[in-house]
mmCIF file of N, CA and C in Angstrom:
data_model
loop_
_atom_site.group_PDB
_atom_site.id
_atom_site.type_symbol
_atom_site.label_atom_id
_atom_site.label_comp_id
_atom_site.label_asym_id
_atom_site.label_seq_id
_atom_site.Cartn_x
_atom_site.Cartn_y
_atom_site.Cartn_z
ATOM 1 N N MET P 155 -4.836 42.049 116.823
ATOM 2 C CA MET P 155 -3.086 41.048 116.579
ATOM 3 C C MET P 155 -2.806 40.062 117.637
ATOM 4 N N PRO P 156 -1.901 39.080 118.313
ATOM 5 C CA PRO P 156 -1.303 38.868 119.720
ATOM 6 C C PRO P 156 -0.624 40.089 120.273
ATOM 7 N N GLY P 157 -0.437 40.052 121.362
ATOM 8 C CA GLY P 157 0.280 41.442 122.030
ATOM 9 C C GLY P 157 2.169 40.567 121.872
ATOM 10 N N SER P 158 2.003 40.025 121.075
ATOM 11 C CA SER P 158 3.548 39.321 121.215
ATOM 12 C C SER P 158 4.168 39.400 120.385
ATOM 13 N N ARG P 159 3.639 40.618 119.207
ATOM 14 C CA ARG P 159 4.501 40.421 118.109
ATOM 15 C C ARG P 159 5.637 41.421 118.318
ATOM 16 N N SER P 160 6.478 40.661 117.590
ATOM 17 C CA SER P 160 7.609 40.930 117.435
ATOM 18 C C SER P 160 8.259 42.389 117.204
ATOM 19 N N TRP P 161 7.499 42.745 116.751
ATOM 20 C CA TRP P 161 7.614 44.234 114.849
ATOM 21 C C TRP P 161 7.533 45.119 116.849
ATOM 22 N N LYS P 162 6.717 44.492 117.377
ATOM 23 C CA LYS P 162 6.547 45.594 118.384
ATOM 24 C C LYS P 162 7.326 46.005 119.378
ATOM 25 N N PRO P 163 8.999 46.588 119.376
ATOM 26 C CA PRO P 163 9.868 46.451 120.249
ATOM 27 C C PRO P 163 9.512 48.259 120.993
ATOM 28 N N THR P 164 9.566 47.921 122.091
ATOM 29 C CA THR P 164 9.649 49.452 123.024
ATOM 30 C C THR P 164 10.908 49.591 123.442
ATOM 31 N N PRO P 165 11.610 50.715 124.048
ATOM 32 C CA PRO P 165 10.502 51.923 123.711
ATOM 33 C C PRO P 165 11.415 52.055 122.193
ATOM 34 N N VAL P 166 10.782 53.151 121.495
ATOM 35 C CA VAL P 166 9.989 53.847 119.383
ATOM 36 C C VAL P 166 10.335 54.518 119.421
ATOM 37 N N TRP P 167 11.160 55.493 118.811
ATOM 38 C CA TRP P 167 10.628 56.988 118.485
ATOM 39 C C TRP P 167 10.026 57.126 117.233
ATOM 40 N N VAL P 168 8.664 57.505 117.210
ATOM 41 C CA VAL P 168 8.063 57.267 116.275
ATOM 42 C C VAL P 168 8.453 58.756 115.870
ATOM 43 N N HIS P 169 8.431 58.789 114.015
ATOM 44 C CA HIS P 169 8.284 59.866 113.348
ATOM 45 C C HIS P 169 7.762 60.122 112.193
ATOM 46 N N TRP P 170 6.431 58.697 111.887
ATOM 47 C CA TRP P 170 5.291 59.257 110.990
ATOM 48 C C TRP P 170 4.839 57.818 111.821
ATOM 49 N N ILE P 171 3.372 58.687 111.601
ATOM 50 C CA ILE P 171 1.851 57.564 111.408
ATOM 51 C C ILE P 171 1.128 58.307 110.240
ATOM 52 N N ILE P 172 0.612 57.538 109.864
ATOM 53 C CA ILE P 172 -0.893 58.426 108.459
ATOM 54 C C ILE P 172 -1.650 57.273 108.668
ATOM 55 N N TYR P 173 -3.285 57.608 109.047
ATOM 56 C CA TYR P 173 -3.672 56.286 108.826
ATOM 57 C C TYR P 173 -5.495 56.692 108.542
ATOM 58 N N ASN P 174 -6.691 55.736 108.115
ATOM 59 C CA ASN P 174 -7.126 56.264 107.737
ATOM 60 C C ASN P 174 -7.590 56.419 105.829
ATOM 61 N N ILE P 175 -6.105 55.912 105.180
ATOM 62 C CA ILE P 175 -5.760 55.956 104.096
ATOM 63 C C ILE P 175 -7.353 55.019 103.732
ATOM 64 N N PRO P 176 -7.694 55.892 102.572
ATOM 65 C CA PRO P 176 -8.327 54.554 101.899
ATOM 66 C C PRO P 176 -8.055 53.535 101.466
ATOM 67 N N GLY P 177 -9.132 52.174 101.532
ATOM 68 C CA GLY P 177 -8.928 51.066 100.760
ATOM 69 C C GLY P 177 -8.531 51.311 99.309
ATOM 70 N N ASN P 178 -8.870 52.001 98.653
ATOM 71 C CA ASN P 178 -7.945 52.177 97.443
ATOM 72 C C ASN P 178 -7.662 52.275 97.141
ATOM 73 N N ALA P 179 -6.489 52.748 98.357
ATOM 74 C CA ALA P 179 -4.777 53.804 98.063
ATOM 75 C C ALA P 179 -3.924 52.400 96.806
ATOM 76 N N THR P 180 -3.601 52.854 95.880
ATOM 77 C CA THR P 180 -2.297 51.579 95.616
ATOM 78 C C THR P 180 -0.628 51.746 96.560
ATOM 79 N N GLY P 181 -0.976 52.969 96.755
ATOM 80 C CA GLY P 181 0.428 53.722 97.268
ATOM 81 C C GLY P 181 0.176 54.293 97.462
ATOM 82 N N LEU P 182 1.545 55.535 99.056
ATOM 83 C CA LEU P 182 1.096 56.589 99.184
ATOM 84 C C LEU P 182 1.312 57.894 97.899
ATOM 85 N N PRO P 183 0.844 58.738 97.483
ATOM 86 C CA PRO P 183 1.223 59.302 96.634
ATOM 87 C C PRO P 183 3.235 60.909 97.576
ATOM 88 N N GLU P 184 2.999 61.351 95.642
ATOM 89 C CA GLU P 184 3.490 62.118 96.468
ATOM 90 C C GLU P 184 3.348 63.645 96.552
ATOM 91 N N GLY P 185 4.027 64.332 97.489
ATOM 92 C CA GLY P 185 3.047 65.925 98.316
ATOM 93 C C GLY P 185 2.407 65.573 99.105
ATOM 94 N N ILE P 186 2.386 64.406 100.157
ATOM 95 C CA ILE P 186 1.460 64.567 101.676
ATOM 96 C C ILE P 186 2.566 65.517 102.293
ATOM 97 N N PRO P 187 1.557 66.401 102.138
ATOM 98 C CA PRO P 187 1.650 67.600 103.363
ATOM 99 C C PRO P 187 2.595 67.022 105.091
ATOM 100 N N PHE P 188 3.491 68.129 105.525
ATOM 101 C CA PHE P 188 4.237 67.278 106.438
ATOM 102 C C PHE P 188 3.251 67.351 108.150
ATOM 103 N N GLU P 189 2.606 69.047 107.061
ATOM 104 C CA GLU P 189 1.787 69.610 108.671
ATOM 105 C C GLU P 189 0.260 68.250 108.069
ATOM 106 N N SER P 190 -0.732 68.748 109.632
ATOM 107 C CA SER P 190 -1.719 67.889 109.910
ATOM 108 C C SER P 190 -2.445 68.522 109.259
ATOM 109 N N THR P 191 -2.469 70.510 109.251
ATOM 110 C CA THR P 191 -3.021 71.370 108.521
ATOM 111 C C THR P 191 -3.672 71.732 107.701
ATOM 112 N N ASP P 192 -2.672 71.005 106.648
ATOM 113 C CA ASP P 192 -2.194 70.320 105.209
ATOM 114 C C ASP P 192 -3.727 70.187 104.513
ATOM 115 N N PRO P 193 -4.499 70.015 103.101
ATOM 116 C CA PRO P 193 -4.992 68.603 102.857
ATOM 117 C C PRO P 193 -4.232 67.806 102.428
ATOM 118 N N MET P 194 -5.236 66.834 102.120
ATOM 119 C CA MET P 194 -3.888 65.418 102.345
ATOM 120 C C MET P 194 -4.193 65.059 100.502
ATOM 121 N N PRO P 195 -3.388 64.973 99.697
ATOM 122 C CA PRO P 195 -3.975 64.695 98.315
ATOM 123 C C PRO P 195 -4.987 63.917 97.842
ATOM 124 N N ARG P 196 -5.298 63.835 96.580
ATOM 125 C CA ARG P 196 -6.499 63.061 96.272
ATOM 126 C C ARG P 196 -6.849 61.921 96.686
ATOM 127 N N GLU P 197 -5.341 61.244 96.037
ATOM 128 C CA GLU P 197 -5.855 59.853 95.904
ATOM 129 C C GLU P 197 -5.460 59.334 97.622
ATOM 130 N N ILE P 198 -5.837 60.320 98.717
ATOM 131 C CA ILE P 198 -5.814 59.686 99.623
ATOM 132 C C ILE P 198 -6.364 60.876 101.164
ATOM 133 N N THR P 199 -7.736 61.485 100.175
ATOM 134 C CA THR P 199 -8.463 62.282 100.766
ATOM 135 C C THR P 199 -9.069 61.514 102.326
ATOM 136 N N GLY P 200 -8.770 62.408 103.233
ATOM 137 C CA GLY P 200 -9.653 61.348 104.538
ATOM 138 C C GLY P 200 -8.199 60.405 105.266
ATOM 139 N N ALA P 201 -7.253 60.370 105.421
ATOM 140 C CA ALA P 201 -6.348 60.054 105.224
ATOM 141 C C ALA P 201 -5.402 61.027 106.208
ATOM 142 N N THR P 202 -5.329 61.068 107.561
ATOM 143 C CA THR P 202 -4.810 61.868 108.932
ATOM 144 C C THR P 202 -3.340 61.540 109.592
ATOM 145 N N HIS P 203 -2.838 62.161 109.508
ATOM 146 C CA HIS P 203 -1.784 61.741 110.536
ATOM 147 C C HIS P 203 -1.897 62.026 112.379
ATOM 148 N N GLY P 204 -1.034 61.178 112.791
ATOM 149 C CA GLY P 204 -1.015 60.375 114.208
ATOM 150 C C GLY P 204 0.143 61.695 114.903
ATOM 151 N N ASN P 205 0.108 61.516 115.878
ATOM 152 C CA ASN P 205 1.012 62.348 116.431
ATOM 153 C C ASN P 205 3.092 60.848 117.199
ATOM 154 N N ASN P 206 4.214 61.905 116.740
ATOM 155 C CA ASN P 206 5.422 61.490 116.267
ATOM 156 C C ASN P 206 5.928 60.802 118.274
ATOM 157 N N GLY P 207 6.945 60.604 117.120
ATOM 158 C CA GLY P 207 7.474 60.880 118.924
ATOM 159 C C GLY P 207 7.746 62.278 119.917
ATOM 160 N N TRP P 208 7.558 63.192 118.809
ATOM 161 C CA TRP P 208 7.972 65.161 119.230
ATOM 162 C C TRP P 208 6.466 65.499 120.204
ATOM 163 N N GLY P 209 5.674 64.299 119.547
ATOM 164 C CA GLY P 209 4.210 64.850 119.945
ATOM 165 C C GLY P 209 3.333 65.734 119.187
ATOM 166 N N LEU P 210 4.181 65.805 118.421
ATOM 167 C CA LEU P 210 3.755 66.775 116.763
ATOM 168 C C LEU P 210 2.532 66.267 115.553
ATOM 169 N N SER P 211 1.828 66.390 114.693
ATOM 170 C CA SER P 211 1.178 65.070 114.640
ATOM 171 C C SER P 211 1.365 65.827 112.736
ATOM 172 N N MET P 212 3.136 65.926 112.651
ATOM 173 C CA MET P 212 3.182 65.401 111.050
ATOM 174 C C MET P 212 4.436 64.728 110.982
ATOM 175 N N TYR P 213 5.225 64.586 109.766
ATOM 176 C CA TYR P 213 6.406 63.580 109.397
ATOM 177 C C TYR P 213 7.390 64.132 109.818
ATOM 178 N N ARG P 214 8.284 63.595 110.592
ATOM 179 C CA ARG P 214 10.267 63.855 110.827
ATOM 180 C C ARG P 214 10.255 62.825 109.825
ATOM 181 N N GLY P 215 11.711 63.422 109.117
ATOM 182 C CA GLY P 215 12.258 62.407 108.989
ATOM 183 C C GLY P 215 13.837 61.733 109.406
ATOM 184 N N PRO P 216 14.634 60.265 109.033
ATOM 185 C CA PRO P 216 15.442 60.312 109.457
ATOM 186 C C PRO P 216 16.292 61.268 109.714
ATOM 187 N N ALA P 217 17.305 61.933 110.937
ATOM 188 C CA ALA P 217 18.391 62.289 110.936
ATOM 189 C C ALA P 217 19.265 62.139 112.026
ATOM 190 N N PRO P 218 20.377 61.122 112.448
ATOM 191 C CA PRO P 218 20.280 59.525 113.326
ATOM 192 C C PRO P 218 21.824 60.602 113.386
ATOM 193 N N PRO P 219 22.858 60.490 115.049
ATOM 194 C CA PRO P 219 24.113 60.833 114.669
ATOM 195 C C PRO P 219 24.904 60.378 113.689
ATOM 196 N N ARG P 220 25.993 61.182 114.066
ATOM 197 C CA ARG P 220 26.963 60.218 112.764
ATOM 198 C C ARG P 220 27.274 58.679 112.932
ATOM 199 N N ASN P 221 28.038 58.827 112.536
ATOM 200 C CA ASN P 221 28.302 57.664 112.888
ATOM 201 C C ASN P 221 27.978 56.738 113.753
ATOM 202 N N SER P 222 26.559 56.627 113.556
ATOM 203 C CA SER P 222 24.978 55.493 114.573
ATOM 204 C C SER P 222 24.591 54.631 113.167
ATOM 205 N N VAL P 223 24.636 54.019 113.697
ATOM 206 C CA VAL P 223 23.468 53.689 112.793
ATOM 207 C C VAL P 223 22.280 52.994 113.055
ATOM 208 N N HIS P 224 21.221 52.939 112.311
ATOM 209 C CA HIS P 224 19.805 53.718 113.701
ATOM 210 C C HIS P 224 19.166 52.457 112.691
ATOM 211 N N HIS P 225 17.818 51.942 113.131
ATOM 212 C CA HIS P 225 17.239 51.275 111.880
ATOM 213 C C HIS P 225 15.329 51.724 112.575
ATOM 214 N N TYR P 226 15.122 51.650 110.642
ATOM 215 C CA TYR P 226 13.473 52.351 111.027
ATOM 216 C C TYR P 226 12.491 51.371 110.969
ATOM 217 N N HIS P 227 11.640 51.494 111.442
ATOM 218 C CA HIS P 227 10.593 50.704 111.043
ATOM 219 C C HIS P 227 9.479 50.786 110.922
ATOM 220 N N PHE P 228 8.697 50.160 108.854
ATOM 221 C CA PHE P 228 8.013 50.834 108.231
ATOM 222 C C PHE P 228 7.157 49.888 108.843
ATOM 223 N N ALA P 229 5.729 50.040 108.349
ATOM 224 C CA ALA P 229 4.949 48.807 108.138
ATOM 225 C C ALA P 229 3.562 49.828 108.036
ATOM 226 N N VAL P 230 3.019 48.113 106.946
ATOM 227 C CA VAL P 230 2.034 48.448 106.810
ATOM 228 C C VAL P 230 -0.069 47.905 107.053
ATOM 229 N N PHE P 231 -0.330 48.558 107.798
ATOM 230 C CA PHE P 231 -1.775 47.490 107.970
ATOM 231 C C PHE P 231 -2.999 47.425 106.842
ATOM 232 N N ALA P 232 -3.315 46.508 106.731
ATOM 233 C CA ALA P 232 -4.745 46.167 105.476
ATOM 234 C C ALA P 232 -5.911 46.135 106.840
ATOM 235 N N LEU P 233 -6.505 46.228 107.013
ATOM 236 C CA LEU P 233 -7.706 45.865 108.073
ATOM 237 C C LEU P 233 -9.640 45.364 107.494
ATOM 238 N N ASN P 234 -10.626 44.771 108.249
ATOM 239 C CA ASN P 234 -11.762 43.853 107.093
ATOM 240 C C ASN P 234 -12.774 45.250 107.859
ATOM 241 N N THR P 235 -12.040 46.491 108.240
ATOM 242 C CA THR P 235 -13.658 48.294 108.021
ATOM 243 C C THR P 235 -12.421 48.574 108.461
ATOM 244 N N GLU P 236 -13.446 49.205 107.669
ATOM 245 C CA GLU P 236 -13.053 51.063 108.068
ATOM 246 C C GLU P 236 -13.884 51.178 109.210
ATOM 247 N N LEU P 237 -12.259 52.456 110.171
ATOM 248 C CA LEU P 237 -12.747 52.969 111.199
ATOM 249 C C LEU P 237 -12.612 54.821 110.742
ATOM 250 N N ASP P 238 -12.863 54.788 111.755
ATOM 251 C CA ASP P 238 -13.573 56.139 112.366
ATOM 252 C C ASP P 238 -12.862 57.362 113.374
ATOM 253 N N LEU P 239 -11.392 57.424 112.220
ATOM 254 C CA LEU P 239 -10.563 57.740 113.413
ATOM 255 C C LEU P 239 -10.198 58.707 114.119
ATOM 256 N N PRO P 240 -9.813 59.428 115.207
ATOM 257 C CA PRO P 240 -9.544 61.100 114.953
ATOM 258 C C PRO P 240 -8.882 61.286 115.241
ATOM 259 N N PRO P 241 -8.199 62.339 114.359
ATOM 260 C CA PRO P 241 -6.568 62.538 113.424
ATOM 261 C C PRO P 241 -5.454 63.223 115.118
ATOM 262 N N GLY P 242 -4.349 62.658 115.653
ATOM 263 C CA GLY P 242 -3.466 63.313 116.377
ATOM 264 C C GLY P 242 -3.602 62.208 117.447
ATOM 265 N N LEU P 243 -3.164 60.290 116.789
ATOM 266 C CA LEU P 243 -3.792 59.258 117.656
ATOM 267 C C LEU P 243 -2.056 59.339 117.586
ATOM 268 N N THR P 244 -1.432 58.450 119.087
ATOM 269 C CA THR P 244 -0.491 57.765 119.263
ATOM 270 C C THR P 244 -0.337 56.312 118.566
ATOM 271 N N ARG P 245 1.067 55.761 118.635
ATOM 272 C CA ARG P 245 1.739 55.252 118.034
ATOM 273 C C ARG P 245 0.691 53.789 118.971
ATOM 274 N N ASN P 246 0.994 54.309 120.129
ATOM 275 C CA ASN P 246 0.218 52.951 121.287
ATOM 276 C C ASN P 246 -1.439 53.355 121.153
ATOM 277 N N GLU P 247 -2.172 53.748 121.008
ATOM 278 C CA GLU P 247 -3.643 53.979 120.941
ATOM 279 C C GLU P 247 -4.220 53.599 119.119
ATOM 280 N N LEU P 248 -3.445 54.371 117.750
ATOM 281 C CA LEU P 248 -3.237 53.846 116.959
ATOM 282 C C LEU P 248 -3.499 52.470 116.902
ATOM 283 N N LEU P 249 -2.654 51.255 117.656
ATOM 284 C CA LEU P 249 -2.598 50.043 116.798
ATOM 285 C C LEU P 249 -3.694 49.000 118.556
ATOM 286 N N GLU P 250 -4.543 49.641 119.250
ATOM 287 C CA GLU P 250 -5.209 49.285 120.012
ATOM 288 C C GLU P 250 -6.832 49.558 119.614
ATOM 289 N N ALA P 251 -6.687 50.400 118.631
ATOM 290 C CA ALA P 251 -7.339 50.792 117.558
ATOM 291 C C ALA P 251 -8.258 49.851 116.527
ATOM 292 N N ILE P 252 -6.965 49.939 115.861
ATOM 293 C CA ILE P 252 -6.873 48.028 114.560
ATOM 294 C C ILE P 252 -6.943 47.211 115.295
ATOM 295 N N ASP P 253 -6.596 46.874 117.155
ATOM 296 C CA ASP P 253 -6.691 45.731 117.014
ATOM 297 C C ASP P 253 -8.089 45.105 117.108
ATOM 298 N N GLY P 254 -8.101 43.522 115.839
ATOM 299 C CA GLY P 254 -8.626 42.756 115.718
ATOM 300 C C GLY P 254 -9.160 43.091 114.612
ATOM 301 N N HIS P 255 -8.330 43.552 114.121
ATOM 302 C CA HIS P 255 -9.121 44.285 112.653
ATOM 303 C C HIS P 255 -8.470 44.493 111.679
ATOM 304 N N VAL P 256 -6.952 43.178 111.630
ATOM 305 C CA VAL P 256 -6.115 43.097 110.902
ATOM 306 C C VAL P 256 -6.315 42.270 110.116
ATOM 307 N N ILE P 257 -6.662 42.329 108.312
ATOM 308 C CA ILE P 257 -6.371 40.908 107.565
ATOM 309 C C ILE P 257 -4.978 41.179 107.015
ATOM 310 N N GLY P 258 -3.872 41.634 106.816
ATOM 311 C CA GLY P 258 -2.920 41.598 106.194
ATOM 312 C C GLY P 258 -1.670 42.815 106.686
ATOM 313 N N GLU P 259 -0.466 43.182 106.799
ATOM 314 C CA GLU P 259 -0.197 43.849 106.880
ATOM 315 C C GLU P 259 1.337 43.279 106.745
ATOM 316 N N GLY P 260 2.179 44.287 106.405
ATOM 317 C CA GLY P 260 3.432 44.199 105.976
ATOM 318 C C GLY P 260 4.620 45.440 106.464
ATOM 319 N N HIS P 261 6.178 44.699 106.425
ATOM 320 C CA HIS P 261 6.509 45.395 107.179
ATOM 321 C C HIS P 261 8.087 45.336 106.603
ATOM 322 N N MET P 262 9.149 46.584 107.055
ATOM 323 C CA MET P 262 10.178 47.089 106.125
ATOM 324 C C MET P 262 11.201 47.912 107.016
ATOM 325 N N MET P 263 12.524 47.085 107.213
ATOM 326 C CA MET P 263 12.769 47.766 107.955
ATOM 327 C C MET P 263 14.623 47.829 107.631
ATOM 328 N N PRO P 264 14.487 49.237 106.994
ATOM 329 C CA PRO P 264 15.965 49.794 107.183
ATOM 330 C C PRO P 264 17.011 50.247 107.615
ATOM 331 N N ILE P 265 18.034 49.885 107.613
ATOM 332 C CA ILE P 265 19.442 50.515 108.304
ATOM 333 C C ILE P 265 19.690 51.963 107.782
ATOM 334 N N TYR P 266 20.108 52.772 108.833
ATOM 335 C CA TYR P 266 20.866 54.231 107.645
ATOM 336 C C TYR P 266 21.783 54.598 108.771
ATOM 337 N N GLU P 267 23.134 55.431 108.540
ATOM 338 C CA GLU P 267 23.832 56.009 109.071
ATOM 339 C C GLU P 267 24.274 56.410 108.300
ATOM 340 N N ARG P 268 24.134 57.356 109.048
ATOM 341 C CA ARG P 268 24.926 59.498 108.478
ATOM 342 C C ARG P 268 26.268 59.298 108.605
ATOM 343 N N GLN P 269 26.535 59.781 108.108
ATOM 344 C CA GLN P 269 28.050 59.447 107.453
ATOM 345 C C GLN P 269 28.632 61.170 108.212
ATOM 346 N N PRO P 270 29.404 61.278 108.804
ATOM 347 C CA PRO P 270 29.953 61.983 108.401
ATOM 348 C C PRO P 270 30.495 63.618 107.625
ATOM 349 N N ALA P 271 30.422 63.320 107.056
ATOM 350 C CA ALA P 271 30.817 64.921 106.105
ATOM 351 C C ALA P 271 28.811 64.716 105.848
ATOM 352 N N ASP P 272 28.272 64.348 106.007
ATOM 353 C CA ASP P 272 26.550 64.620 105.628
ATOM 354 C C ASP P 272 26.487 66.388 106.715
ATOM 355 N N GLN P 273 25.053 66.422 106.127
ATOM 356 C CA GLN P 273 25.094 68.016 106.403
ATOM 357 C C GLN P 273 23.699 67.787 107.566
ATOM 358 N N ASP P 274 23.694 68.739 108.089
ATOM 359 C CA ASP P 274 22.681 68.700 109.194
ATOM 360 C C ASP P 274 21.184 68.796 109.224
ATOM 361 N N THR P 275 21.514 68.560 107.664
ATOM 362 C CA THR P 275 19.765 68.841 107.132
ATOM 363 C C THR P 275 19.265 67.490 107.116
ATOM 364 N N ILE P 276 17.482 66.898 106.862
ATOM 365 C CA ILE P 276 17.628 65.462 107.060
ATOM 366 C C ILE P 276 18.323 65.334 105.615
ATOM 367 N N PRO P 277 18.681 63.599 105.602
ATOM 368 C CA PRO P 277 19.694 63.112 104.796
ATOM 369 C C PRO P 277 18.867 62.234 104.252
ATOM 370 N N ASN P 278 19.546 62.399 102.616
ATOM 371 C CA ASN P 278 19.189 62.015 101.851
ATOM 372 C C ASN P 278 19.830 60.566 101.107
ATOM 373 N N ASN P 279 20.931 59.828 101.934
ATOM 374 C CA ASN P 279 21.148 59.074 101.385
ATOM 375 C C ASN P 279 20.582 57.461 100.854
ATOM 376 N N SER P 280 21.046 57.021 100.480
ATOM 377 C CA SER P 280 20.672 55.802 100.791
ATOM 378 C C SER P 280 20.323 54.820 101.825
ATOM 379 N N ILE P 281 18.838 53.759 102.198
ATOM 380 C CA ILE P 281 18.864 53.665 102.619
ATOM 381 C C ILE P 281 17.861 52.169 102.302
ATOM 382 N N HIS P 282 18.517 51.345 103.122
ATOM 383 C CA HIS P 282 19.181 49.684 102.514
ATOM 384 C C HIS P 282 17.418 49.055 103.445
ATOM 385 N N GLY P 283 16.386 47.970 103.041
ATOM 386 C CA GLY P 283 16.013 47.075 103.074
ATOM 387 C C GLY P 283 14.923 46.596 102.026
ATOM 388 N N SER P 284 13.782 45.429 102.750
ATOM 389 C CA SER P 284 12.502 45.333 101.793
ATOM 390 C C SER P 284 11.661 45.395 102.760
ATOM 391 N N TRP P 285 10.669 44.913 101.770
ATOM 392 C CA TRP P 285 9.090 44.198 101.995
ATOM 393 C C TRP P 285 9.171 43.557 101.939
ATOM 394 N N ASN P 286 8.655 42.462 103.861
ATOM 395 C CA ASN P 286 8.984 40.989 103.679
ATOM 396 C C ASN P 286 6.814 41.110 103.992
ATOM 397 N N ASP P 287 6.454 40.262 103.745
ATOM 398 C CA ASP P 287 4.835 39.975 104.557
ATOM 399 C C ASP P 287 4.746 39.045 104.795
#
């Protein structure tokens, strides 16, 4: 992967990293655990969480300040080989590890604005975006 990718803005706040997803997986199933210590669903056995922006190996959903528009970047990479990566990698460590092995990728950048009436929990409002490859 060239270092000049426009999808690598800095600084970035990471909500979730998941990798070591089996090559025959057709998607991410429901029931993926939030915590890295819990087993992954059968369809993605071997997958693991990386460290998010809070330094935790888990998923943390979007919760921007009210009336603040945020962009969320989702990326998926297809590799030409199976890499034996340890759990808990950071975004930069993962990008470095897959450098030179990416044969396909998809990106989605939805925008989300939390409304004043939204609760102080992880929001369930609509997020708008589409995959491009």
